[in-house]
Coordinates of C-alpha atoms and ligand atoms in Angstrom, one line a residue:
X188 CA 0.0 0.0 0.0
X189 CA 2.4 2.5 -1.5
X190 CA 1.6 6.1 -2.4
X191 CA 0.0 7.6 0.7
X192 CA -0.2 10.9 -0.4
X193 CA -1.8 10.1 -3.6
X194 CA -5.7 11.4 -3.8
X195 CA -6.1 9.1 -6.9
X196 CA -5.5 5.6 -5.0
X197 CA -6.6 2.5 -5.6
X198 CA -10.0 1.6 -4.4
X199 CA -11.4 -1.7 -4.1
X200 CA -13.3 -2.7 -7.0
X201 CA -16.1 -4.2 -5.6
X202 CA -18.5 -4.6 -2.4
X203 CA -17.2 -8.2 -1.7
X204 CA -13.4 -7.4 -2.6
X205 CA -13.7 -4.6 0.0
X206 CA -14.8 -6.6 2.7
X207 CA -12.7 -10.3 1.9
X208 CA -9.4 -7.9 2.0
X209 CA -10.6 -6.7 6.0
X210 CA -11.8 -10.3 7.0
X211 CA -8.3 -11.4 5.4
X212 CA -6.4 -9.1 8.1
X213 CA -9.0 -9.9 10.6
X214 CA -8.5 -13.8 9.9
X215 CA -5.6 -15.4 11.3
X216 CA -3.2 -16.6 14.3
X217 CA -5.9 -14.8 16.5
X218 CA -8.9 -17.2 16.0
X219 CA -7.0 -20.2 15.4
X220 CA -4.6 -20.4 18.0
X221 CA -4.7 -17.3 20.6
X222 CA -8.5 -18.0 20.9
X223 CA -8.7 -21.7 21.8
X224 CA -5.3 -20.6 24.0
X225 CA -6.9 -17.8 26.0
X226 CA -10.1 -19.4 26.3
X227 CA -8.4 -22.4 28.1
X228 CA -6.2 -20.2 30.5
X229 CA -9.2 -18.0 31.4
X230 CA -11.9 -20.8 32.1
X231 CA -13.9 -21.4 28.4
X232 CA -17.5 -20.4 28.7
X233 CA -17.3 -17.2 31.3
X234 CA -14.1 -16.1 28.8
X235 CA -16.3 -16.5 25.4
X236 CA -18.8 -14.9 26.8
X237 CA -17.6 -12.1 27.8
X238 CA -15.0 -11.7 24.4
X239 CA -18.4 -11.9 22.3
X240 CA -20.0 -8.7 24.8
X241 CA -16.7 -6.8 23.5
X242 CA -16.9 -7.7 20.2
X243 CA -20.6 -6.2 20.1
X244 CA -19.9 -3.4 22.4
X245 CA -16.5 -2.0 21.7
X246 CA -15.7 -3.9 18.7
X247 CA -18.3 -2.6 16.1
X248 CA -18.4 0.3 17.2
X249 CA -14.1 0.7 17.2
X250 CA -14.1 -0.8 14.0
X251 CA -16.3 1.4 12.8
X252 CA -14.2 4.5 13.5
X253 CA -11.4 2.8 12.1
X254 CA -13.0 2.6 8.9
X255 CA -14.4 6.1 9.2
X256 CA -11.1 7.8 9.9
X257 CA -9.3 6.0 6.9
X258 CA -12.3 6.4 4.6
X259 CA -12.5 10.1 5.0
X260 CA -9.0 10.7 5.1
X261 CA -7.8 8.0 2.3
X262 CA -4.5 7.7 4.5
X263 CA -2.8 5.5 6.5
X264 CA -2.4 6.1 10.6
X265 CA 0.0 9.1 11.1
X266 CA -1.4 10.7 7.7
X267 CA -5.0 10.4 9.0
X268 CA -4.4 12.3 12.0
X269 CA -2.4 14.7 10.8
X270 CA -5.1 15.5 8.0
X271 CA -7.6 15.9 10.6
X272 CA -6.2 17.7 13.3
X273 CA -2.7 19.0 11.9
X274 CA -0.7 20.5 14.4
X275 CA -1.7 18.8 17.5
X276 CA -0.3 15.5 19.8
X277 CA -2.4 13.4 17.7
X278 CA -0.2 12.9 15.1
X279 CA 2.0 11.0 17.8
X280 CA -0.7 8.3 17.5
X281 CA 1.5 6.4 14.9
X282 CA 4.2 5.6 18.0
X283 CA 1.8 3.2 19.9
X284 CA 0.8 1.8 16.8
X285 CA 4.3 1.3 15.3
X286 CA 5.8 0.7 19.0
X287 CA 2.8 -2.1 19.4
X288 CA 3.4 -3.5 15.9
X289 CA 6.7 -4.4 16.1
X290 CA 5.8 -5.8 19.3
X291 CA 3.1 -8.3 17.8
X292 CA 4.7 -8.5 14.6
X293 CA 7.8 -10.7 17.1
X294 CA 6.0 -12.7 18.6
X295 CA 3.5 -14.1 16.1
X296 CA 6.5 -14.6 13.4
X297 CA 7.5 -17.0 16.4
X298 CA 3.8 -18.6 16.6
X299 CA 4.2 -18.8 12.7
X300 CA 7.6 -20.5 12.2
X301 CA 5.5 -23.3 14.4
X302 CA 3.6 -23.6 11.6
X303 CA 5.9 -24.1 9.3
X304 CA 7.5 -26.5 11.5
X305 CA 4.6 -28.7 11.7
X306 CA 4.1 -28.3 7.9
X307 CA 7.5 -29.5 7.1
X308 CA 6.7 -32.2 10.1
X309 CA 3.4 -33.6 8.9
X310 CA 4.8 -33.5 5.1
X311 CA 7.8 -35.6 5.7
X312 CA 5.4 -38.0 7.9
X313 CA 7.2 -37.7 11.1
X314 CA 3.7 -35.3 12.8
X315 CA 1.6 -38.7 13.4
X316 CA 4.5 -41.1 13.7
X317 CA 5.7 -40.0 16.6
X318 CA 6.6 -41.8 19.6
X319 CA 6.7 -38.8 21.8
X320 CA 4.0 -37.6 23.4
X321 CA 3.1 -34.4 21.8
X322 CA 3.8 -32.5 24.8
X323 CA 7.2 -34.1 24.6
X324 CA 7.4 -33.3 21.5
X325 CA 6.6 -29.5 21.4
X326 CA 9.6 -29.1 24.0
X327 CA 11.5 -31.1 22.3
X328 CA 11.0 -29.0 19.4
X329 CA 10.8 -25.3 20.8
X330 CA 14.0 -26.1 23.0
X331 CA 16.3 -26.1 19.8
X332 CA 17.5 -24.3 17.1
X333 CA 14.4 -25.1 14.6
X334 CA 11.5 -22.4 16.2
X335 CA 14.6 -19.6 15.7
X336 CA 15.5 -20.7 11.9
X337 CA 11.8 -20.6 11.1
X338 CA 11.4 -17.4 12.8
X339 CA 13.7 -16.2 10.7
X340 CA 13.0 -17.7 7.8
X341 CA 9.3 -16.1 8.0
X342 CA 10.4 -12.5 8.3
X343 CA 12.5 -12.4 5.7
X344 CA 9.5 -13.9 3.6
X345 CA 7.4 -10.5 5.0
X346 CA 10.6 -8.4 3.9
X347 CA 10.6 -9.9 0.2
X348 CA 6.9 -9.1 0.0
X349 CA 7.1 -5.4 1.4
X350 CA 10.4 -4.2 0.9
X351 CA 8.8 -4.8 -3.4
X352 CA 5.9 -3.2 -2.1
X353 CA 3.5 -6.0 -3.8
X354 CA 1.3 -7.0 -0.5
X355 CA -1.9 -6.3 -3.0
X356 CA -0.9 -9.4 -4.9
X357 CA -1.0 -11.1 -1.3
X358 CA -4.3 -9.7 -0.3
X359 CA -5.8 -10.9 -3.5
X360 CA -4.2 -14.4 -3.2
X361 CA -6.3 -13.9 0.5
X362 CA -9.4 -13.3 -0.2
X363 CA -9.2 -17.1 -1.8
X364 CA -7.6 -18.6 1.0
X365 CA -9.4 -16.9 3.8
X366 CA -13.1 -19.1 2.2
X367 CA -10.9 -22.4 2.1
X368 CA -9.0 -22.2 5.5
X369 CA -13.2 -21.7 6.3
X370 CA -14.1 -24.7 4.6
X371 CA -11.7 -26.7 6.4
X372 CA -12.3 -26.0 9.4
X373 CA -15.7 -26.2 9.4
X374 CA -14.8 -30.3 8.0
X375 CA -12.6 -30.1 11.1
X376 CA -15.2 -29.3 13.8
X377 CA -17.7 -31.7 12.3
X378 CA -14.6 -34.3 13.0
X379 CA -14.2 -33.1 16.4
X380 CA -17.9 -33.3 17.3
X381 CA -17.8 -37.0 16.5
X382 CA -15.0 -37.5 19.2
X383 CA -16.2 -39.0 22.8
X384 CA -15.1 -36.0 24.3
X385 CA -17.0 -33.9 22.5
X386 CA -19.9 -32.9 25.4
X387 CA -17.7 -32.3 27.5
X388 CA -15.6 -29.8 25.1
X389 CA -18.5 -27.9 24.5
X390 CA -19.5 -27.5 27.8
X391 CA -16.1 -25.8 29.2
X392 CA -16.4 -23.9 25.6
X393 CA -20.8 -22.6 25.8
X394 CA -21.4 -23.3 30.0
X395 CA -20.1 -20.3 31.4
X396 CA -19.0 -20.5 35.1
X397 CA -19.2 -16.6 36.3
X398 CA -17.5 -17.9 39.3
X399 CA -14.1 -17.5 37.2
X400 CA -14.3 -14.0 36.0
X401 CA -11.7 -12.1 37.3
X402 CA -10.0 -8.6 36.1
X403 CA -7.7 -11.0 34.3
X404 CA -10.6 -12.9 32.4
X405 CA -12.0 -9.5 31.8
X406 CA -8.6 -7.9 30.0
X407 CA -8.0 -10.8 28.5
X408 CA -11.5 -11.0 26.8
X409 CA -10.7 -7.4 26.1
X410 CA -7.5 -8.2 24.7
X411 CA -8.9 -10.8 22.6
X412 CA -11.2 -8.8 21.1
X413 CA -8.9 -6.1 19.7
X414 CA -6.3 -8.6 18.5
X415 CA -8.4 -10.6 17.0
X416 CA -10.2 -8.1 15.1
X417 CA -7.2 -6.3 13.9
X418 CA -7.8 -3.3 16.1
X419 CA -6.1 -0.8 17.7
X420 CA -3.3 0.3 15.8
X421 CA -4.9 1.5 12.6
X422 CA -4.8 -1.6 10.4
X423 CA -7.9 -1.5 9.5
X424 CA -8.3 2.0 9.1
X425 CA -5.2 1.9 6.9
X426 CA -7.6 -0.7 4.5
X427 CA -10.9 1.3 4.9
X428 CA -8.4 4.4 3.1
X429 CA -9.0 2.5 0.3
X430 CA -12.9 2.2 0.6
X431 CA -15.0 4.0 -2.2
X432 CA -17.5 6.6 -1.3
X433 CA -20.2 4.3 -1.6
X434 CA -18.7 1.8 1.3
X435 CA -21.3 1.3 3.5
X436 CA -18.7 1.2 7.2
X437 CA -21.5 0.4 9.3
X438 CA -22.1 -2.6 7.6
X439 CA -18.1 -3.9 6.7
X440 CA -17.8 -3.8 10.2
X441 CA -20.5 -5.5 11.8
X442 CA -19.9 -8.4 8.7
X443 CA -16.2 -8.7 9.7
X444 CA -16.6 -8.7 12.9
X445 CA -19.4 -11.6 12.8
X446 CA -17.4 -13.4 10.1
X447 CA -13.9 -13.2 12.4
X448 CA -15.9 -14.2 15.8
X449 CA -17.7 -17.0 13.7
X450 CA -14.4 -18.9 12.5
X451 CA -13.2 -18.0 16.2
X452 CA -15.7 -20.0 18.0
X453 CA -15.7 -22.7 14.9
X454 CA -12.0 -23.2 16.3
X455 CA -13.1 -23.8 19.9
X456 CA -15.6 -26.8 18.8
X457 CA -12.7 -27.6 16.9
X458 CA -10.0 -27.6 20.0
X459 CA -12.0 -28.5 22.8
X460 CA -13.7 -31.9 22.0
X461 CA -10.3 -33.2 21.4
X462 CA -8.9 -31.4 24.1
X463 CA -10.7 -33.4 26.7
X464 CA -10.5 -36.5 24.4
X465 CA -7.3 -36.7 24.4
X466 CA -6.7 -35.4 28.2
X467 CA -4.7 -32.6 27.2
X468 CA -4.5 -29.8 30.0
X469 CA -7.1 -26.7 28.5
X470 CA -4.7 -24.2 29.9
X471 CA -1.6 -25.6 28.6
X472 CA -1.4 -21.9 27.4
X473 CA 0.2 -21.0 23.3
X474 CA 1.0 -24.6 23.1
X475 CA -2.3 -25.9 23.5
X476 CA -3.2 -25.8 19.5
X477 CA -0.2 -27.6 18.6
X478 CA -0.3 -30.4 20.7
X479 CA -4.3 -31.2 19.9
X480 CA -4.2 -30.3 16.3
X481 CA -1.2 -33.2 15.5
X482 CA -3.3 -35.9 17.6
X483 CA -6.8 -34.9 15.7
X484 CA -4.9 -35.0 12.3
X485 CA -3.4 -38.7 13.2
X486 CA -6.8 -40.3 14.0
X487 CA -8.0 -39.2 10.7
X488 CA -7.7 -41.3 7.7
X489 CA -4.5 -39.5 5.7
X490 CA -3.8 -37.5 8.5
X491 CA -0.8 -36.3 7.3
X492 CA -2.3 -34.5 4.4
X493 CA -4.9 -33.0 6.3
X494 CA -2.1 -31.9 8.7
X495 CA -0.3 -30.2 5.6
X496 CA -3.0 -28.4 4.3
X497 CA -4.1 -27.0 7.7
X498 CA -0.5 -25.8 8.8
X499 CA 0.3 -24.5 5.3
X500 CA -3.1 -22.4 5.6
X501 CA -2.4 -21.3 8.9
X502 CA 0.8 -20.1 7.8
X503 CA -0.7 -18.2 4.7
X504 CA -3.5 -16.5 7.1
X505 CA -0.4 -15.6 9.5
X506 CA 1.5 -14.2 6.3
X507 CA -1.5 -12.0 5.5
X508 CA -1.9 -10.4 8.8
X509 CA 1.8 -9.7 9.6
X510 CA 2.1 -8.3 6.4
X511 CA -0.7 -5.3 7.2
X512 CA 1.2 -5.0 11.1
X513 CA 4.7 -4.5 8.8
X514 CA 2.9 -2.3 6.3
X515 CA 2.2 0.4 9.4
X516 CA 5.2 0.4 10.8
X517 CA 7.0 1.0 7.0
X518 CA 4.3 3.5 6.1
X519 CA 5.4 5.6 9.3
X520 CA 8.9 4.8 8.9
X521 CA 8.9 6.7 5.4
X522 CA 6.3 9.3 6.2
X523 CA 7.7 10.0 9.6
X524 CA 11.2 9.4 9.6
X525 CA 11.6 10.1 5.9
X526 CA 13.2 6.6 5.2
X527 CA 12.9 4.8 1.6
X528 CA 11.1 1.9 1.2
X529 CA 14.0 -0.4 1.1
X530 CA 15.7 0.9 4.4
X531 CA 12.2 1.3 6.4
X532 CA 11.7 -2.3 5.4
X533 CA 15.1 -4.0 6.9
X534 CA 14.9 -1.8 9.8
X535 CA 11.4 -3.1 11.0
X536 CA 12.0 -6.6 10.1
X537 CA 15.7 -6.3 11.6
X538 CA 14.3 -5.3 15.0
X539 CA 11.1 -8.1 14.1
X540 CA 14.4 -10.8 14.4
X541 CA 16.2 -9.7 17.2
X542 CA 13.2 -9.3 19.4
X543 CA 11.5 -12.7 18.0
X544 CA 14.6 -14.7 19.1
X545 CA 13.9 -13.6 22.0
X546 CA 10.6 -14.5 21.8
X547 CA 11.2 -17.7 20.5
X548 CA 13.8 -18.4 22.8
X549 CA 11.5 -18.0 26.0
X550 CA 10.3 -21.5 25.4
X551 CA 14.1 -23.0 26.3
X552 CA 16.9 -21.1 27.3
X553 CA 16.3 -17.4 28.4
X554 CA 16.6 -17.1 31.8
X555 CA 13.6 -16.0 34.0
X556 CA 13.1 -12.5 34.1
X557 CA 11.0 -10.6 35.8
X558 CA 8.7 -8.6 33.8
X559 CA 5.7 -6.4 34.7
X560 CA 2.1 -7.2 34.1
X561 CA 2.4 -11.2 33.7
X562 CA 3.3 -13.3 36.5
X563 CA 5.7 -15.3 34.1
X564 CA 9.1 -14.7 34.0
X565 CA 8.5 -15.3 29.9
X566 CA 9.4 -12.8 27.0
X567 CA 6.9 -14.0 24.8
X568 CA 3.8 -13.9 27.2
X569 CA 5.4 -10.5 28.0
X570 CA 4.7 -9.1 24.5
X571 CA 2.0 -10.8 23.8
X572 CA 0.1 -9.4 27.3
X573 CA 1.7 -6.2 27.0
X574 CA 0.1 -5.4 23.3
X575 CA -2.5 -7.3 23.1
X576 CA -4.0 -6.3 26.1
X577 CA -2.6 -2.9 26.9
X578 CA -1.1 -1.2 23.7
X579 CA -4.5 -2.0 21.7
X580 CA -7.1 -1.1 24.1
X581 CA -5.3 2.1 24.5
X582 CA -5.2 2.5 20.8
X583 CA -9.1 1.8 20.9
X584 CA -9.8 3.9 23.5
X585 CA -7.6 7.3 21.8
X586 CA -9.5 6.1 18.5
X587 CA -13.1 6.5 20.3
X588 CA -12.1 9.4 21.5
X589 CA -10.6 11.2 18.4
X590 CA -13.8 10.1 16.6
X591 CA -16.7 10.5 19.1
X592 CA -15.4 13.3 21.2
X593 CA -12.9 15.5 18.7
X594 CA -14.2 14.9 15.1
X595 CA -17.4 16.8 13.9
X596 CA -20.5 14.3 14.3
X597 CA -22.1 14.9 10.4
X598 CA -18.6 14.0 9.1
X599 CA -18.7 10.7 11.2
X600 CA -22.1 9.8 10.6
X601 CA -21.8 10.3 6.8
X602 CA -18.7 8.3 6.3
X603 CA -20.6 5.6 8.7
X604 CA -23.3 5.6 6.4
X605 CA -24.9 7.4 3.5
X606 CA -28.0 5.5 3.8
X607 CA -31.2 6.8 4.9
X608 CA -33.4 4.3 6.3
X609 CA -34.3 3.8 9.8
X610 CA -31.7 1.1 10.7
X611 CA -29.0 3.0 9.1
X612 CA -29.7 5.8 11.1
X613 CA -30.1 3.7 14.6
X614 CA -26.8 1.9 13.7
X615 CA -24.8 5.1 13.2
X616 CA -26.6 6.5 16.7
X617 CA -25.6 3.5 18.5
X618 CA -21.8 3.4 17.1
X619 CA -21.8 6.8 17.9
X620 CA -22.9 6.7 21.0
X621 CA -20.6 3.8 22.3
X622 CA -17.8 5.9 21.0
X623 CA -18.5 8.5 23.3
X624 CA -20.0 7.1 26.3
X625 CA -19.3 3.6 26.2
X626 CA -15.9 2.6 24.8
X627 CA -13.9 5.1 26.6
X628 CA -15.1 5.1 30.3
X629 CA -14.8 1.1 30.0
X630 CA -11.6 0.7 28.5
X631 CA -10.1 2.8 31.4
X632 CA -12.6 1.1 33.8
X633 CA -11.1 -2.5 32.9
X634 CA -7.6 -1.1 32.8
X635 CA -7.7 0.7 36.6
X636 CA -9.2 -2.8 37.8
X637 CA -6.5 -4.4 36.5
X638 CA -3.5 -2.0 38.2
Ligands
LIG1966 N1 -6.1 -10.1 13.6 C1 -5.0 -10.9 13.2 C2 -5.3 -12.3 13.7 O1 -6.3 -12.5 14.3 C3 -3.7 -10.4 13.7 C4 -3.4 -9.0 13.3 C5 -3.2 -8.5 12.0 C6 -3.4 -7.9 14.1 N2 -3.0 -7.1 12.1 C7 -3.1 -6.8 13.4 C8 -3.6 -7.8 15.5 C9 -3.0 -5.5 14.0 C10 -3.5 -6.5 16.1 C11 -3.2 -5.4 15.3 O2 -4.5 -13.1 13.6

């Protein structure tokens, strides 16, 4: 997504195109492996629950203003603000989202380079032939050199895409993976409902217990929520700049949001079942995917092939979505620090590999250190709480406040919707109204419990 500046840039062609390119982003790591993750730390049902009343409450809405900002302005995060409000601290908005990026952009190449791992593993035959337990197995794997090469080997994949500036190419080859990644899972969860364990799955997954909700159930939930849906640190209001006038926001958010919690929750019926089938610990934490996936794969007839196609997709849906977090940081890079392309490119992703080592190196050799926030002495954890659940809130909560509170209402509620009926109208009242009176006061709310 070159050419910032540019008032002449590339829309998206059609209705569909506009809103497969957001679910693309949207799709990823986030559903299929932090969900099922943080769901099994946090308790299942009381954790779901709650990360669905965020999605409707604070999601939409947030969303929403993403879309709005990037659609009125047509630029990316620092642009946007600037446009709107030159002169004033907002422009520093872009340092939380770059500063947060590179953050998430570490640790999920590390959750990524799993994937390829168990790609390569299932491929060569050795992912159902194992004699290790899988739990063996996973430290066996993430206590050597392999997590770091693949690491590795995935960011420099991201810098080949944006250091050419072609990501369009990717987003188009996404919007046809993102429907078959659906497809199999949905073959996956009808698998997993079949398993003797599959009651019991969906109980810790739908029965919620309010019993466990504490403030760290509720940030997490919150947490959940933003990561998952891309939000926080302008992403998606870097893809709405390239919605047409005619973009209906209201609408592209509340379908990307439903579609993105949908395939969330189809992962959960597709983890849990097996999970207590296969009496696997539920909060075995960012391993948990990996060691049920591999078992549910091996019980199937040509499990190997299935676990092939499930990895590799897994690692095209992770490609997608660090290439938009990459695609902020080098747009601010050049804007704001005046950088080409080339250098703003092997700057981010050199700072990507030093911090994903160590990232990938929490799971064996780095010593315990203590670190704020989490009660794990564990880099990884450490970035993934730290953004997820602080850096993109806050981004949430400056966005709602930037678009409810500072911008003009009649500019907001026309980029919302240009529409005229009734439930247009209700729709951009309640978006508007959360952005005021809802979003902010609760974000701070959960995030003064928490201290
Ligand atoms: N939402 C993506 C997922 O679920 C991850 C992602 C892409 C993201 N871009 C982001 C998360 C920006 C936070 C911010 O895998």
């Amino acid at each position: 997504m070159k050419n910032q500046q540019n008032p002449s840039r590339a829309v998206f062609a059609t209705r569909i195109g506009a809103i497969a390119t957001t679910v693309g982003s949207a799709v990823g790591l986030g559903n299929i492996w932090r969900f099922p993750y943080e769901a099994g730390i946090h308790g299942g049902g009381a954790f779901l629950l709650l990360y669905i009343a965020f999605i409707i409450i604070l999601g939409i809405p947030v969303l929403s203003a993403e879309f709005a900002l990037g659609k009125i302005t047509h630029k990316g995060v620092s642009g946007a603000f600037r446009t709107l409000r030159p002169g004033t601290p907002w422009r520093h908005f872009g340092i939380i989202a770059v500063i947060c990026g590179i953050m998430i952009l570490s640790f999920y190449s590390v959750v990524a380079g799993w994937t390829l791992e168990y790609t390569y593993e299932a491929a060569v035959g050795s992912l159902s032939d194992n004699e290790m337990s899988l739990h063996t197995a996973f430290d066996d794997f993430t206590s050597g050199w392999r997590p770091i090469m693949w690491t590795l080997l995935f960011l420099a994949l991201n810098y080949t895409v944006i250091s050419r500036g072609v990501q369009k190419g990717i987003e188009r080859f996404s919007n046809i993976l993102t429907p078959i990644l659906f497809l199999l899972i949905i073959a996956f969860c009808i698998n997993s409902l079949m398993l003797p364990g599959a009651e019991e799955g969906l109980k810790f997954l739908f029965s919620p217990d309010f019993s466990k909700i504490t403030p760290q159930v509720v940030i997490g939930a919150l947490g959940q929520a933003f990561f998952s849906l891309s939000l926080g640190m302008g992403t998606m209001l870097t893809y709405a700049s390239y919605f047409n006038e005619r973009t209906q926001v209201a609408r592209n958010a509340t379908i990307t949001a439903a579609l993105d919690t949908l395939i969330a929750i189809m992962a959960g019926v597709l983890i849990f079942p097996a999970v207590f089938t296969f009496s696997i610990e539920p909060a075995e934490g960012p391993r948990l995917v990996f060691e049920v996936l591999p078992v549910v794969f091996s019980k199937l007839p040509g499990g190997d092939i299935w676990g092939v196609l499930f990895f590799f997709m897994l690692f095209l849906a992770s490609l997608t979505s660090t290439i938009s977090m990459c695609e902020i940081i080098v747009a601010w890079l050049i804007e704001e620090r005046k950088m080409r392309r080339s250098q703003a490119s092997i700057l981010t992703i050199a700072i990507a590999m030093l911090l994903g080592i160590l990232c990938a190196l929490s799971f064996s050799i780095l010593p315990g250190i203590r670190l704020p926030f989490i009660g794990e002495p564990n880099v990884f954890r450490w970035f993934d709480y730290t953004s997820s659940n602080i850096l993109l809130p806050l981004g949430g909560l400056l966005i709602s406040v930037f678009t409810g509170w500072i911008l003009d209402r009649r500019i907001v509620a026309h980029a919302l919707t240009d529409r005229n009926s009734r439930r247009a109208h209700l729709a951009c009242r309640l978006i508007i109204f959360s952005l005021r009176w809802v979003a902010p006061p609760m974000i701070a709310i959960i995030f003064i419990l928490n201290l």
